[in-house]
CSV table of N, CA and C in Angstrom, one decimal:
chain,number,residue,atom,x,y,z
M,16,UNK,N,0.9,-1.2,0.0
M,16,UNK,CA,0.1,0.0,0.0
M,16,UNK,C,0.9,1.2,0.1
M,17,UNK,N,2.1,1.2,0.7
M,17,UNK,CA,2.9,2.4,0.6
M,17,UNK,C,3.5,2.7,-0.7
M,18,UNK,N,3.8,1.7,-1.4
M,18,UNK,CA,4.3,1.8,-2.8
M,18,UNK,C,3.3,2.4,-3.6
M,19,UNK,N,2.0,2.1,-3.6
M,19,UNK,CA,0.9,2.4,-4.4
M,19,UNK,C,0.8,4.1,-4.0
M,20,UNK,N,0.9,4.4,-2.8
M,20,UNK,CA,0.8,5.8,-2.3
M,20,UNK,C,1.8,6.7,-3.0
M,21,UNK,N,3.1,6.1,-2.8
M,21,UNK,CA,4.2,6.8,-3.4
M,21,UNK,C,4.0,6.9,-5.1
M,22,UNK,N,3.6,5.8,-5.6
M,22,UNK,CA,3.4,6.1,-6.9
M,22,UNK,C,2.3,6.9,-7.5
M,23,UNK,N,1.2,7.2,-6.8
M,23,UNK,CA,0.2,8.1,-6.9
M,23,UNK,C,0.8,9.5,-6.7
M,24,UNK,N,1.7,9.7,-5.7
M,24,UNK,CA,2.3,11.1,-5.4
M,24,UNK,C,3.2,11.5,-6.7
M,25,UNK,N,4.1,10.6,-7.0
M,25,UNK,CA,4.9,10.7,-8.2
M,25,UNK,C,4.1,10.9,-9.5
M,26,UNK,N,3.0,10.1,-9.7
M,26,UNK,CA,2.2,10.2,-11.0
M,26,UNK,C,1.4,11.5,-11.0
M,27,UNK,N,1.1,12.1,-10.0
M,27,UNK,CA,0.7,13.5,-9.7
M,27,UNK,C,1.6,14.5,-10.2
M,28,UNK,N,2.8,14.3,-9.8
M,28,UNK,CA,3.9,15.2,-10.1
M,28,UNK,C,4.2,15.2,-11.7
M,29,UNK,N,4.2,13.8,-12.0
M,29,UNK,CA,4.4,13.9,-13.6
M,29,UNK,C,3.3,14.4,-14.4
M,30,UNK,N,2.0,14.3,-13.9
M,30,UNK,CA,0.9,14.7,-14.6
M,30,UNK,C,1.1,16.3,-14.7
M,31,UNK,N,1.5,16.9,-13.5
M,31,UNK,CA,1.5,18.3,-13.4
M,31,UNK,C,2.7,19.0,-14.4
M,32,UNK,N,3.8,18.1,-14.4
M,32,UNK,CA,4.9,18.7,-15.2
M,32,UNK,C,4.5,18.3,-16.7
M,33,UNK,N,3.9,17.4,-17.0
M,33,UNK,CA,3.5,16.9,-18.4
M,33,UNK,C,2.8,18.2,-19.1
M,34,UNK,N,2.1,18.8,-18.2
M,34,UNK,CA,1.2,19.9,-18.8
M,34,UNK,C,2.0,21.0,-19.4
M,35,UNK,N,3.3,21.2,-19.0
M,35,UNK,CA,4.3,22.2,-19.4
M,35,UNK,C,4.5,21.8,-21.0
M,36,UNK,N,4.7,20.5,-21.2
M,36,UNK,CA,5.2,20.1,-22.5
M,36,UNK,C,4.1,19.8,-23.4
M,37,UNK,N,2.8,19.6,-23.0
M,37,UNK,CA,1.7,19.1,-23.8
M,37,UNK,C,0.9,20.3,-24.4
M,38,UNK,N,0.8,21.2,-23.9
M,38,UNK,CA,0.1,22.4,-24.2
M,38,UNK,C,1.0,23.7,-23.9
M,39,UNK,N,0.5,24.7,-24.8
M,39,UNK,CA,1.1,26.1,-24.5
M,39,UNK,C,0.0,27.1,-24.1
M,40,UNK,N,-1.1,26.6,-23.9
M,40,UNK,CA,-2.2,27.7,-23.3
M,40,UNK,C,-2.2,27.6,-21.9
M,41,UNK,N,-2.5,28.7,-21.3
M,41,UNK,CA,-2.4,28.9,-19.7
M,41,UNK,C,-3.6,27.9,-19.0
M,42,UNK,N,-4.7,28.0,-19.8
M,42,UNK,CA,-5.9,27.2,-19.3
M,42,UNK,C,-5.7,25.8,-19.4
M,43,UNK,N,-4.9,25.3,-20.3
M,43,UNK,CA,-4.6,23.9,-20.4
M,43,UNK,C,-3.6,23.6,-19.4
M,44,UNK,N,-2.5,24.4,-19.2
M,44,UNK,CA,-1.5,24.1,-18.0
M,44,UNK,C,-2.1,24.2,-16.8
M,45,UNK,N,-3.2,25.0,-16.6
M,45,UNK,CA,-3.8,25.2,-15.1
M,45,UNK,C,-4.6,23.9,-14.9
M,46,UNK,N,-5.2,23.2,-15.9
M,46,UNK,CA,-6.0,22.1,-15.9
M,46,UNK,C,-5.1,20.9,-15.4
M,47,UNK,N,-3.9,20.7,-16.2
M,47,UNK,CA,-3.0,19.7,-15.9
M,47,UNK,C,-2.5,19.9,-14.6
M,48,UNK,N,-2.1,21.0,-14.0
M,48,UNK,CA,-1.5,21.4,-12.7
M,48,UNK,C,-2.6,20.9,-11.8
M,49,UNK,N,-3.7,21.5,-11.7
M,49,UNK,CA,-4.8,21.2,-10.8
M,49,UNK,C,-5.1,19.6,-10.8
M,50,UNK,N,-5.1,19.0,-11.8
M,50,UNK,CA,-5.2,17.5,-11.8
M,50,UNK,C,-4.1,16.8,-11.1
M,51,UNK,N,-2.8,17.2,-11.5
M,51,UNK,CA,-1.9,16.7,-10.8
M,51,UNK,C,-1.6,16.9,-9.2
M,52,UNK,N,-2.1,18.1,-8.8
M,52,UNK,CA,-2.1,18.3,-7.5
M,52,UNK,C,-3.2,17.5,-6.9
M,53,UNK,N,-4.4,17.4,-7.5
M,53,UNK,CA,-5.4,16.4,-6.8
M,53,UNK,C,-5.0,15.0,-6.7
M,54,UNK,N,-4.3,14.4,-7.8
M,54,UNK,CA,-3.8,13.2,-7.7
M,54,UNK,C,-2.7,13.0,-6.5
M,55,UNK,N,-1.8,14.0,-6.4
M,55,UNK,CA,-0.8,13.8,-5.3
M,55,UNK,C,-1.6,13.9,-4.1
M,56,UNK,N,-2.4,14.8,-3.7
M,56,UNK,CA,-3.0,15.0,-2.5
M,56,UNK,C,-3.9,13.6,-2.0
M,57,UNK,N,-4.6,13.1,-3.1
M,57,UNK,CA,-5.1,11.8,-3.0
M,57,UNK,C,-4.1,10.8,-2.5
M,58,UNK,N,-2.9,10.7,-3.1
M,58,UNK,CA,-1.9,9.8,-2.8
M,58,UNK,C,-1.3,10.0,-1.4
M,59,UNK,N,-1.2,11.2,-1.0
M,59,UNK,CA,-0.6,11.5,0.3
M,59,UNK,C,-1.8,11.3,1.3
M,60,UNK,N,-2.9,12.1,1.3
M,60,UNK,CA,-3.9,11.9,2.3
M,60,UNK,C,-4.8,10.8,2.3
M,61,UNK,N,-5.1,10.2,1.1
M,61,UNK,CA,-5.9,9.0,0.9
M,61,UNK,C,-5.3,7.7,1.2
M,62,UNK,N,-4.0,7.5,0.6
M,62,UNK,CA,-3.6,6.1,0.6
M,62,UNK,C,-2.4,6.1,1.6
M,63,UNK,N,-1.4,7.1,1.8
M,63,UNK,CA,-0.3,7.1,2.7
M,63,UNK,C,-0.7,7.1,4.1
M,64,UNK,N,-1.5,8.2,4.2
M,64,UNK,CA,-2.0,8.5,5.5
M,64,UNK,C,-2.8,7.2,6.1
M,65,UNK,N,-3.5,6.6,5.3
M,65,UNK,CA,-4.3,5.5,5.9
M,65,UNK,C,-3.4,4.4,6.1
M,66,UNK,N,-2.3,4.1,5.4
M,66,UNK,CA,-1.3,3.2,5.6
M,66,UNK,C,-0.7,3.4,7.0
M,67,UNK,N,-0.2,4.6,7.3
M,67,UNK,CA,0.7,4.9,8.5
M,67,UNK,C,-0.4,4.9,9.7
M,68,UNK,N,-1.6,5.3,9.5
M,68,UNK,CA,-2.5,5.4,10.7
M,68,UNK,C,-2.8,4.0,11.1
M,69,UNK,N,-2.8,3.0,10.1
M,69,UNK,CA,-3.2,1.6,10.5
M,69,UNK,C,-1.9,0.9,11.3
M,70,UNK,N,-0.9,1.5,11.3
M,70,UNK,CA,0.3,0.9,11.9
M,70,UNK,C,0.9,1.8,12.9
M,71,UNK,N,0.1,2.8,13.4
M,71,UNK,CA,0.6,3.8,14.4
M,71,UNK,C,1.1,3.2,15.6
M,72,UNK,N,2.1,3.9,16.2
M,72,UNK,CA,2.8,3.4,17.4
M,72,UNK,C,1.8,3.3,18.8
M,73,UNK,N,0.7,4.2,18.6
M,73,UNK,CA,0.0,4.2,19.9
M,73,UNK,C,-1.0,3.0,19.7
M,74,UNK,N,-1.1,2.2,18.7
M,74,UNK,CA,-2.2,1.2,18.4
M,74,UNK,C,-1.4,-0.1,18.7
M,75,UNK,N,-0.2,0.0,19.2
M,75,UNK,CA,0.4,-1.4,19.6
M,75,UNK,C,0.1,-1.6,21.0
């Protein structure tokens, strides 16, 4: 699960950076950047956070 979360974060970064090379319009770049940020936040808060909360030190 940790690896999937890291892949989502990196995928969001790649999506945001790919907008720079795929389009020259500001609106297109904004859409790619927002989508990349959303994917990264989902990876951090949705997947990685759940993984680490399940294995928290206070639950032992």
